Coordinates of C-alpha atoms and ligand atoms in Angstrom, one line a residue:
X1 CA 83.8 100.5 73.1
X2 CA 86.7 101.0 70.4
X3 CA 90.0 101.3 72.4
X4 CA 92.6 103.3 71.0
X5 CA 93.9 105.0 74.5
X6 CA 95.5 103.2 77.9
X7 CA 96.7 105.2 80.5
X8 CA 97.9 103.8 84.0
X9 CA 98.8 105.6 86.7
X10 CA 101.9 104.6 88.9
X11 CA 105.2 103.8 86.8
X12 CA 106.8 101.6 89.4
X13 CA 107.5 98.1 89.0
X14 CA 104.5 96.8 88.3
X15 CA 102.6 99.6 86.2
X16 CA 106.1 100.0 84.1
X17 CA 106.5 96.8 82.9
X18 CA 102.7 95.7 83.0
X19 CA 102.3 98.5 80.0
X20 CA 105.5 98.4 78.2
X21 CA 104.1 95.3 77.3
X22 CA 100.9 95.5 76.6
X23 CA 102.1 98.1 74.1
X24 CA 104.0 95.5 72.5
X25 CA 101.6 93.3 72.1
X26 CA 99.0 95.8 70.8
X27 CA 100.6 97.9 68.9
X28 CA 97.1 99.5 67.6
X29 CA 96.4 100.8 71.5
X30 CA 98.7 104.0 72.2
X31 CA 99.8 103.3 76.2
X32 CA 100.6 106.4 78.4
X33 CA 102.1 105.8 82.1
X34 CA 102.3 108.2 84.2
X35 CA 103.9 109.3 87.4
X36 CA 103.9 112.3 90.2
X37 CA 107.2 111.4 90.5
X38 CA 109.2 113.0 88.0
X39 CA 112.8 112.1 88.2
X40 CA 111.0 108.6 87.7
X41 CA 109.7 109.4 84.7
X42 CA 112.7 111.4 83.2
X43 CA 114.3 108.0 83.8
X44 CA 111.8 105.8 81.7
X45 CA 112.5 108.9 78.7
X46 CA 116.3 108.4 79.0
X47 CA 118.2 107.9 75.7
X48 CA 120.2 105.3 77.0
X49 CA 117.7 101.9 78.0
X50 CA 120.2 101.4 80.6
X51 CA 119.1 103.7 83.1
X52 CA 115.6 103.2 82.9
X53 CA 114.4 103.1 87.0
X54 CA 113.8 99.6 86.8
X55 CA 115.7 96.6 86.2
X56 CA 114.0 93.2 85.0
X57 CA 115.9 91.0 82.4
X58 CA 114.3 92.0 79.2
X59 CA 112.9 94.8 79.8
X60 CA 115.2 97.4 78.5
X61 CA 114.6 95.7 75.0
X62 CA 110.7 95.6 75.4
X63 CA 110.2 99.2 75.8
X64 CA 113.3 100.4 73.3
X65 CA 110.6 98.5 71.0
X66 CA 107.7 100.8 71.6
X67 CA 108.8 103.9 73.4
X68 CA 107.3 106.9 71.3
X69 CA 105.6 105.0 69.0
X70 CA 102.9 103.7 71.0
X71 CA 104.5 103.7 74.8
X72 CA 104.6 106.9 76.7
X73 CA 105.7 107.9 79.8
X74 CA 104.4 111.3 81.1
X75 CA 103.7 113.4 84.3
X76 CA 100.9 115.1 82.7
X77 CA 98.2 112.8 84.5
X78 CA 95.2 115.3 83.6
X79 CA 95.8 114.9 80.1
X80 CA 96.4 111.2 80.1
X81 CA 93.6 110.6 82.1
X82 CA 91.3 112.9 80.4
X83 CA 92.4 111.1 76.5
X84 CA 92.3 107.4 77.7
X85 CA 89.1 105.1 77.7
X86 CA 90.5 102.6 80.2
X87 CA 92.5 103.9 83.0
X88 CA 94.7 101.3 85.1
X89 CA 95.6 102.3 88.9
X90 CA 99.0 101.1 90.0
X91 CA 99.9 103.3 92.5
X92 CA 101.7 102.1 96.2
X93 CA 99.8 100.6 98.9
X94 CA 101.9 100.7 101.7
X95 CA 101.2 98.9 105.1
X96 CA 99.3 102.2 107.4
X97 CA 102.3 103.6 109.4
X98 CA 99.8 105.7 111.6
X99 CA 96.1 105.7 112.5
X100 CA 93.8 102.9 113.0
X101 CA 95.2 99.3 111.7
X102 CA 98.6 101.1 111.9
X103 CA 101.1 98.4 110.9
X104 CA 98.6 96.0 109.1
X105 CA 96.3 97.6 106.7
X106 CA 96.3 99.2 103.6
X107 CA 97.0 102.3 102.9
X108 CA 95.0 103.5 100.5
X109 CA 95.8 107.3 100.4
X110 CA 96.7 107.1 96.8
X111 CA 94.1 105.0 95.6
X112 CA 91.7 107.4 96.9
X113 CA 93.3 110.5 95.6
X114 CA 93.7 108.7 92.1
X115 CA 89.6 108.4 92.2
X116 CA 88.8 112.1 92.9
X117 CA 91.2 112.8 90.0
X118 CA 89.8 110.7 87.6
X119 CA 86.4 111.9 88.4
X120 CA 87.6 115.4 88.2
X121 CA 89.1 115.0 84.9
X122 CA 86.8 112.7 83.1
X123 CA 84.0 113.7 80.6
X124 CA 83.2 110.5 78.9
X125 CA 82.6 107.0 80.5
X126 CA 86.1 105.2 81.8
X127 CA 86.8 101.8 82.2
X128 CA 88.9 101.8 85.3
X129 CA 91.3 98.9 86.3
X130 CA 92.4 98.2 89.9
X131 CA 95.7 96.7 89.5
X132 CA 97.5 97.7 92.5
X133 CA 96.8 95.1 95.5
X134 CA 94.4 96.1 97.3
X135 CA 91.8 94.8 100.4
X136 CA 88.4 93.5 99.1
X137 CA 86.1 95.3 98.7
X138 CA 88.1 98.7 97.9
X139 CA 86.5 98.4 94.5
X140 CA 83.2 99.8 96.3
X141 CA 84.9 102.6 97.7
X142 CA 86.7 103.6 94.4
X143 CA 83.1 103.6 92.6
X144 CA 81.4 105.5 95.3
X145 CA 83.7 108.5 94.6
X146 CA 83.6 108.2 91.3
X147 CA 79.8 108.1 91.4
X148 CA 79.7 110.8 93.4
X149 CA 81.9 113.3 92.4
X150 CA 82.0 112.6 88.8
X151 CA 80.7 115.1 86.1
X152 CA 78.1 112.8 85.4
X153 CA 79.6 110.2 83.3
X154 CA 79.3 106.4 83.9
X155 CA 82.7 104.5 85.0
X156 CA 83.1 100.5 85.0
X157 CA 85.2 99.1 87.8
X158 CA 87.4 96.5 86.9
X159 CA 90.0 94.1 89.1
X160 CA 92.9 92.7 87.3
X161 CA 95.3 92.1 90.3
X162 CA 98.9 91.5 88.8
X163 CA 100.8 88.4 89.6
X164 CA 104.2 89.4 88.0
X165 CA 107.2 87.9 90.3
X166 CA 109.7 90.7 90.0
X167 CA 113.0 89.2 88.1
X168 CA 110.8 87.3 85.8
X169 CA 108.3 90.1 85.3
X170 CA 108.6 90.4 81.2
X171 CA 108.1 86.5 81.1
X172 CA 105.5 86.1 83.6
X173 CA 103.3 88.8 81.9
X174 CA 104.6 87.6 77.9
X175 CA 103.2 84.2 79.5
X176 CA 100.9 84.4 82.1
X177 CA 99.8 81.1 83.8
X178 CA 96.5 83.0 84.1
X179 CA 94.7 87.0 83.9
X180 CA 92.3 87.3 86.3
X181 CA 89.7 90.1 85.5
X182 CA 87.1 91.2 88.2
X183 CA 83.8 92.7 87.8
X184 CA 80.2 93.6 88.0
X185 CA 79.1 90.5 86.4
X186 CA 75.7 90.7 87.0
X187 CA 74.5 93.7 84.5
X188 CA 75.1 94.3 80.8
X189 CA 77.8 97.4 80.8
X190 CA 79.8 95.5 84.0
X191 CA 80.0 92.3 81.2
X192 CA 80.9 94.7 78.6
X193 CA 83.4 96.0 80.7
X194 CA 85.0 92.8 81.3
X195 CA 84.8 91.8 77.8
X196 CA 86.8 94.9 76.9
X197 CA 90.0 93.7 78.8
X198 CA 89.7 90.3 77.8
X199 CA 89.9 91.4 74.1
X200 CA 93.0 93.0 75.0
X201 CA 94.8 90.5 77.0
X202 CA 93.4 87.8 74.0
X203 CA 95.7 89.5 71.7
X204 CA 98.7 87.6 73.1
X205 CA 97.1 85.4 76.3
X206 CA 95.2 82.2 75.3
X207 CA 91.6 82.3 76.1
X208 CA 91.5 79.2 78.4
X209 CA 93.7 81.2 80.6
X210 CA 92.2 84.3 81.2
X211 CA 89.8 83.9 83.8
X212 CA 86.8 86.5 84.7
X213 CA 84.9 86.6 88.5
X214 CA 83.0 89.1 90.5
X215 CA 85.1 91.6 91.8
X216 CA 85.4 90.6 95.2
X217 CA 86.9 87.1 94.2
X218 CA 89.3 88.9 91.8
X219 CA 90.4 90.8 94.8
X220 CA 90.7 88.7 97.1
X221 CA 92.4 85.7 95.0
X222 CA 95.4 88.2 94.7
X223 CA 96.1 88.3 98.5
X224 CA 95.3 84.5 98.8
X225 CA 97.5 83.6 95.9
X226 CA 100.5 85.9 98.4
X227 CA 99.5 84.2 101.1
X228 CA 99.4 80.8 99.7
X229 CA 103.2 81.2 98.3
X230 CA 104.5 83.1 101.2
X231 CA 103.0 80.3 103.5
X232 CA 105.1 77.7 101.7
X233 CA 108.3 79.8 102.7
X234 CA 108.0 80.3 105.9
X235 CA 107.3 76.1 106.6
X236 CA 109.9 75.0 104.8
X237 CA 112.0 77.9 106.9
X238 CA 110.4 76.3 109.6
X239 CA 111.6 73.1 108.3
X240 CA 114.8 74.9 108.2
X241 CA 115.5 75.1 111.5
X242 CA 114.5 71.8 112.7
X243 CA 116.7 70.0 110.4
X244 CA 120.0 72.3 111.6
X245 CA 119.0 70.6 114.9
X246 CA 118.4 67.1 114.1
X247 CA 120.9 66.5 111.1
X248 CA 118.6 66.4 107.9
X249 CA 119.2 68.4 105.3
X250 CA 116.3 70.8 104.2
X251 CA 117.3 70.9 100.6
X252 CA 117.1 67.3 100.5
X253 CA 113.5 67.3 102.6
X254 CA 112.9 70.2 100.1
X255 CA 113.4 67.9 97.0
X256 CA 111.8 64.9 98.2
X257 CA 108.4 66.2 99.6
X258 CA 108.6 68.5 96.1
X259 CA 108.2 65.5 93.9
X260 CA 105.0 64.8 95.1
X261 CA 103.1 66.0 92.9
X262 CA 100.2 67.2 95.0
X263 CA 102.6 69.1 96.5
X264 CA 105.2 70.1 93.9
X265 CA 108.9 71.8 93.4
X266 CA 108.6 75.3 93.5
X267 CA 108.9 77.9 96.7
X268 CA 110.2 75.2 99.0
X269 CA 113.4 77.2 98.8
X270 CA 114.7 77.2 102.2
X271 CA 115.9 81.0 103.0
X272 CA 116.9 83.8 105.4
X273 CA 113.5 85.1 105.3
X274 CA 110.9 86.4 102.5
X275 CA 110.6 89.8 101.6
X276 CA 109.4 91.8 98.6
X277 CA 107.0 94.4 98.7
X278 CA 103.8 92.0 98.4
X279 CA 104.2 89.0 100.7
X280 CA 104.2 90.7 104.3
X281 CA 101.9 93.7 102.9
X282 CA 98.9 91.3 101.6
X283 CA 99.2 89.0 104.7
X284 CA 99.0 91.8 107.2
X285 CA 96.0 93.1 105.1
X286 CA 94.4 89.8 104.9
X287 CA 95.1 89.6 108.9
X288 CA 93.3 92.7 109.5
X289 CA 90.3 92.7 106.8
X290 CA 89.6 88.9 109.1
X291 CA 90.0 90.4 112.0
X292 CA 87.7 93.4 111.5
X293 CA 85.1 90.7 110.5
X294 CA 85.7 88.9 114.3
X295 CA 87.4 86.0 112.6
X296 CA 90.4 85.6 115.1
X297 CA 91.2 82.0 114.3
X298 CA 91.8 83.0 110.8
X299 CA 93.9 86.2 111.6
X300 CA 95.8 83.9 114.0
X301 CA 96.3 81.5 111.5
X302 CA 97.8 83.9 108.6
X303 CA 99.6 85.7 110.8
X304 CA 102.0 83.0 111.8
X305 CA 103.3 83.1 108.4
X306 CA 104.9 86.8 109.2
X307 CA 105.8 86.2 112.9
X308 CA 108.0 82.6 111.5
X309 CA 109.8 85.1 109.0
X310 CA 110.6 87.6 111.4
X311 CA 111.8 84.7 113.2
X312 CA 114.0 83.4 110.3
X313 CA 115.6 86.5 109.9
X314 CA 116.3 87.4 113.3
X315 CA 117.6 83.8 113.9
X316 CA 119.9 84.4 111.2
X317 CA 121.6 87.5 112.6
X318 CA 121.6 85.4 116.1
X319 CA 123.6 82.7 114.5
X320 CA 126.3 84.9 113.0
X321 CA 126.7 87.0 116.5
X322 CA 127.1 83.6 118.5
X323 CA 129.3 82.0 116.0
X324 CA 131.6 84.7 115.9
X325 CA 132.8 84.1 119.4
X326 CA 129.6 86.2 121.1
X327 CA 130.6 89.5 119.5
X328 CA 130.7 91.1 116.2
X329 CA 131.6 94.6 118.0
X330 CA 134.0 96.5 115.2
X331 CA 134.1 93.2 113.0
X332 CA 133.7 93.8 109.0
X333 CA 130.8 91.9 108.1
X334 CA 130.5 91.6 104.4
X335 CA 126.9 91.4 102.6
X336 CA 126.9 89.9 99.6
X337 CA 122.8 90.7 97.9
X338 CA 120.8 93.5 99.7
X339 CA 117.7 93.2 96.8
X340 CA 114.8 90.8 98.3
X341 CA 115.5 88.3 95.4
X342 CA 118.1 88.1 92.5
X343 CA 117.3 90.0 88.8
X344 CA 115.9 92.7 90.9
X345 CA 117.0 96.3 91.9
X346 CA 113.7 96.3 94.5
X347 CA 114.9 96.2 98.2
X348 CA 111.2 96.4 99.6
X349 CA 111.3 94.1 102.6
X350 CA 114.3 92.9 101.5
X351 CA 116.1 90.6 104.8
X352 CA 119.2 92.1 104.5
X353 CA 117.9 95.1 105.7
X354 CA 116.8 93.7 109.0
X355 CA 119.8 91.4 109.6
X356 CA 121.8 94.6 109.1
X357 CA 120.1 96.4 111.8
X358 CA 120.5 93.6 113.9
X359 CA 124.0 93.3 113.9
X360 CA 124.8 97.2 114.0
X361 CA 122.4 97.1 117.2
X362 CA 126.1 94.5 118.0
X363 CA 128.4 97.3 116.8
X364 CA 129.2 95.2 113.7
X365 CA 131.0 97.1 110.8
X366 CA 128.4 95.9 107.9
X367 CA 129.9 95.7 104.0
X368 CA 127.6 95.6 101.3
X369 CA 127.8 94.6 97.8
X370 CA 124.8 94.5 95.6
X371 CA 125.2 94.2 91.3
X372 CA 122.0 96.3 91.0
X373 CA 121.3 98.3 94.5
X374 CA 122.7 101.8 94.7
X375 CA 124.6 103.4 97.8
X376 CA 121.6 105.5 98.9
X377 CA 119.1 103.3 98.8
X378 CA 120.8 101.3 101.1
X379 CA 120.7 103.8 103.3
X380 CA 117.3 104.9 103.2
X381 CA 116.4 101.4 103.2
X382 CA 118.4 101.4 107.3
X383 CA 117.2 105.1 108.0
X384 CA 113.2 104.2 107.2
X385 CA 113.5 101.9 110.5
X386 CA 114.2 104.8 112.5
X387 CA 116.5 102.5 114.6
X388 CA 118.9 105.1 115.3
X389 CA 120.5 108.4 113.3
X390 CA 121.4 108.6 109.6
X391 CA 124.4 109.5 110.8
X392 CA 124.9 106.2 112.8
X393 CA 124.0 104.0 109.8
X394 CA 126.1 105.7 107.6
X395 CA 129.1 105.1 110.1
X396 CA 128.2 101.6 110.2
X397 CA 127.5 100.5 106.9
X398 CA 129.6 101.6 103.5
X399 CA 128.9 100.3 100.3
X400 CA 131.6 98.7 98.0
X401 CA 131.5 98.8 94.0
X402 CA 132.8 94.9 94.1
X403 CA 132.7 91.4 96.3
X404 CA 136.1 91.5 96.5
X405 CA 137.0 94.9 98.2
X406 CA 133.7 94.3 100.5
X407 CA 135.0 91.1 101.0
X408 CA 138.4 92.3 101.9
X409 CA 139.2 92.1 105.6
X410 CA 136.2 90.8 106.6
X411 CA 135.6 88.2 109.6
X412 CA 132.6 87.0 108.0
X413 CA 131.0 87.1 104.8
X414 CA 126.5 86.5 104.8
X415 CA 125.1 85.8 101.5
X416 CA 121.6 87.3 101.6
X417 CA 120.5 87.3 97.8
X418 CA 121.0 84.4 95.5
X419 CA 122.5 86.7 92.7
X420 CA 124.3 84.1 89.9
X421 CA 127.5 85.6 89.6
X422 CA 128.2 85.0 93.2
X423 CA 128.9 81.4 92.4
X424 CA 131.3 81.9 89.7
X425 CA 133.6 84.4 92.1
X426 CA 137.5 83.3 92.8
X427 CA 137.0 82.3 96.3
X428 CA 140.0 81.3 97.1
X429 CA 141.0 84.9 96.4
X430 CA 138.4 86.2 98.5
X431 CA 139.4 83.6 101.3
X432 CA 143.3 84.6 101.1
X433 CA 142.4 88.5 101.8
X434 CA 139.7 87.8 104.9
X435 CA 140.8 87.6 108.6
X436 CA 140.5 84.0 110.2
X437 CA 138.8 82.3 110.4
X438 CA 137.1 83.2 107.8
X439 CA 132.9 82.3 108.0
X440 CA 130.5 81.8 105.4
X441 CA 126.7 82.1 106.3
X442 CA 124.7 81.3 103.1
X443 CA 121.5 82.6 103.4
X444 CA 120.1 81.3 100.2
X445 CA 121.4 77.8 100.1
X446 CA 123.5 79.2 97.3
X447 CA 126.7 78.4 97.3
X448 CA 128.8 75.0 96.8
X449 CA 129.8 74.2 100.4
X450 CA 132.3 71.4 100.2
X451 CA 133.9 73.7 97.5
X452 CA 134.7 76.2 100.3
X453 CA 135.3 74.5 102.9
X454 CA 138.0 72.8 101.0
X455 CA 139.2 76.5 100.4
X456 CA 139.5 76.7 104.4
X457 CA 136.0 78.9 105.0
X458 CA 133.8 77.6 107.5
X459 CA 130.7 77.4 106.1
X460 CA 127.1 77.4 107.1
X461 CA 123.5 77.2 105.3
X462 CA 120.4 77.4 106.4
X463 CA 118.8 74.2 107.4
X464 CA 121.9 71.7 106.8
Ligands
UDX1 C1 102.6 97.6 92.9 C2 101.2 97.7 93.4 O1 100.7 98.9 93.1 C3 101.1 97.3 94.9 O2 99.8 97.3 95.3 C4 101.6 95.9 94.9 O3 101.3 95.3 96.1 C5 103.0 95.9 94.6 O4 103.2 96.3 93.3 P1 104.7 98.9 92.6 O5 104.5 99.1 91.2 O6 105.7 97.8 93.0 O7 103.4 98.6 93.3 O8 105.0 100.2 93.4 P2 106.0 101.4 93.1 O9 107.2 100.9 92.3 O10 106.1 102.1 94.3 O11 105.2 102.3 92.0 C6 104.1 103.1 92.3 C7 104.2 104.4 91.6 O12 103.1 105.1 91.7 C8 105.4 105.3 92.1 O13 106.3 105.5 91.1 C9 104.7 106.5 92.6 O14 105.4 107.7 92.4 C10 103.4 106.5 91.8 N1 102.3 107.3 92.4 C11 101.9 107.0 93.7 C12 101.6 108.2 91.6 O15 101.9 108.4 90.5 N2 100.5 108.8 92.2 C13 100.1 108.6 93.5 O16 99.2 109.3 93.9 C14 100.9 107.7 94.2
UDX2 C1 105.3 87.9 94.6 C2 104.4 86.9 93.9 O1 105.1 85.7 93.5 C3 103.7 87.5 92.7 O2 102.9 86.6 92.1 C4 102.9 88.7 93.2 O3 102.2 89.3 92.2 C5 103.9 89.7 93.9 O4 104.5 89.0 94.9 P1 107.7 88.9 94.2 O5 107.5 89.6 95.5 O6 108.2 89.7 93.1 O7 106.3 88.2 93.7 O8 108.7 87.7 94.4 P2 108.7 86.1 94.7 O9 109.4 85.5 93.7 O10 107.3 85.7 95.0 O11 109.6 86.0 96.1 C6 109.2 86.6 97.3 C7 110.2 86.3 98.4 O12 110.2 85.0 98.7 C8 111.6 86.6 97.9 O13 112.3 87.3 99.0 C9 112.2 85.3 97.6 O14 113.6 85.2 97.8 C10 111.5 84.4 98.7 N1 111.4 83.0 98.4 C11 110.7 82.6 97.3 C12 112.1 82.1 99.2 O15 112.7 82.5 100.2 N2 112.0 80.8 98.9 C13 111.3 80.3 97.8 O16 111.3 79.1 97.6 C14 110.7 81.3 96.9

């Protein structure tokens, strides 16, 4: 098969820049994204590359370098579906908020609805390419419609689960540790199938790394690879909690179990909590696809990961109520980071959300300042927990365009994302404008703590 058209379908933070640079790296494929959602895409067409709908470091520059030439974005789906040879799904799969395995699986409303449209629309064969996350075995589904209710023509079903970390996305898929591509190895046209992606990820991946496997292990090493990661975050925030209590210090546990080298440096960053719109989702749906097959010890098992993070977070909103005398009630408690992780405008899951509801269940006056988060999704982010009115949250929470003025007055100030320029701030002017005492509760082990509490703030960090 001669491939001349990609389209994907979903132009959110993994379709978006998943495409923008494969176009760059194949600039003989013409790449079309496209959306329902169309403010979306009228953001991905704006003249200026600043206001494109997502932000990743490098980004902007990727797709200024392809965008009509060979990078499209579009909300004509038909047409883009109907042109392309190989079709990549990367719509939302939301945890189930009703219905049977309400809160823990999939849901995979939009997968499905993607499938009856590309079976309605296509009159040649299709390769298509599951990228979104999704449970094992959904591949099945996805071919039965396709089978089903196409007009006949013969469709290839592909896995090729994404393992972009949002903030580093342009460099993780520039350089991908590995590409995992899913199939039906066992016949011919499945083979050929495969073959056809690897040729296109060969043009810029090295061969040793790209890595082909029947479909269900393609699927399922995505939510194991989650699982794995998120598992090493919530025991070293377990870790976290034992060393506040016995006088270790977790970065320094952190550091020394790290150079080990079976067990190595990275995600052993101690932390109010994980979030992200991958970690909890996956778990949850590995929880539920090994419960449905009776395997309780194993849903047990995974699903302490979640219950220690809720913990983390909620222990972190605890802390700040008790340390502040037992009551935050009217008190202006200053946010700095409301995005799950730095270099990212996502809030999916992000903690701050959840230690924000906590303390306006206290009455607490909450003050948030995020470099890349706007005002309202803040508050949809608070009014999707249904905790209480819109009204409420707005009257509790405001949103400031600097640190300093969220800072200003404040009793206390949490840092919740471990955005850089929060280190190079003038604290002492931050300190001289607070009420006092004045706390500090680092949430990302970010700041230098002898540095402020030379200033005068009293300062705490997880797990020291
Ligand atoms: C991705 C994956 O798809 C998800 O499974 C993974 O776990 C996290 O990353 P992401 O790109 O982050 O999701 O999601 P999002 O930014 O919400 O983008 C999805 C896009 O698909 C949205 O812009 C939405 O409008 C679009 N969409 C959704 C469609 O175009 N059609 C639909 O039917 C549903
Ligand atoms: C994750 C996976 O890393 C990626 O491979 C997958 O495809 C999608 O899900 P992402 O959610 O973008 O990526 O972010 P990640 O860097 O994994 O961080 C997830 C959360 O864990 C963040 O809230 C982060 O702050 C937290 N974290 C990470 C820690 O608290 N400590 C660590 O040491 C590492």
């Amino acid at each position: 098969m001669n491939i001349t058209k990609i389209c994907c379908i979903g132009a959110g933070y993994v379709g978006g820049p998943t495409m923008a640079v494969i176009a760059q790296k194949c600039p003989h494929i013409e790449v079309t994204v496209v959306d329902l959602n169309e403010e979306r895409i009228s953001r991905w067409n704006d003249e200026d590359i600043n206001n494109i709908p997502i932000y990743e470091p490098g980004l902007g520059e990727i797709v200024a370098s392809s965008r009509g030439r060979n990078l499209f974005f579009s909300t004509d789906v038909e047409k883009a579906i109907h042109e392309a040879q190989i079709i990549f799904i990367s719509v939302n799969t939301p945890t189930k908020t009703y219905g049977s395995g309400k809160g823990m699986a999939a849901d995979l409303k939009y997968i499905e609805l993607c499938a009856r449209q590309i079976a309605r629309i296509a009159k040649d064969d299709k390769i298509v390419v599951e990228k979104s996350t999704l449970p094992v075995r959904t591949a099945e589904a996805i071919k039965s419609i396709l089978d089903h209710t196409g007009n006949g023509v013969q469709f290839q079903i592909l896995s090729n689960p994404e393992f972009l970390a949002e903030g580093t996305a342009v460099q993780d898929l520039i350089s991908p540790d590995r590409v995992l591509i899913g199939g039906d190895n066992q016949t011919a046209e499945g083979r050929d199938a495969i073959n056809v992606l690897v040729d296109i990820y060969s043009n810029w991946v090295a061969k040793d790394r790209i890595l082909t496997t029947n479909i269900w292990s393609s699927e399922l090493s995505k939510l194991t690879a989650n699982a794995f990661l998120a598992q090493r975050v919530s025991s070293i925030n377990a870790m976290s909690e034992l060393c506040e209590k016995t006088g270790a210090d977790v970065n320094e546990v952190a550091k020394a179990i790290g150079m080990d080298s079976r067990i190595g440096p990275k995600f052993l960053k101690a932390s109010v909590g994980f979030g992200g719109s991958c970690f909890q989702k996956d778990i949850l749906n590995l929880v539920y696809i090994a419960k449905s097959f009776g395997l309780h010890q194993v849903a047990n098992y995974w699903e302490q990961v979640i219950i220690m993070n809720d913990h983390q977070k909620r222990r972190f909103a605890n802390n700040i109520v008790q340390t502040l005398y037992n009551t935050v009630a009217d008190k202006k408690i200053a946010f700095l980071g409301w995005a799950f992780k730095k270099d990212t405008n996502d809030t999916r899951e992000s903690s701050a959300i959840y230690i924000a509801n906590d303390l306006i269940n206290e009455q607490a006056k909450i003050a948030v300042f995020d470099p890349k988060v706007l005002e309202t999704q803040v508050y949809s982010d608070l009014d999707y927990l249904e905790t209480r009115s819109a009204e409420k949250n707005k009257k509790n929470v405001t949103t400031y365009e600097t640190a300093y003025e969220a800072c200003k007055g404040a009793h206390a100030i949490a840092i919740l994302t471990e955005w850089d320029e929060f280190t190079a701030y003038d604290w002492q002017h931050i300190y001289d404008n607070m009420q006092k005492p004045a706390f500090i509760f680092d949430g990302r082990n970010l700041m230098n703590g002898e540095m402020l509490k030379k200033i005068g703030f009293i300062y705490q960090a997880i797990g020291s």
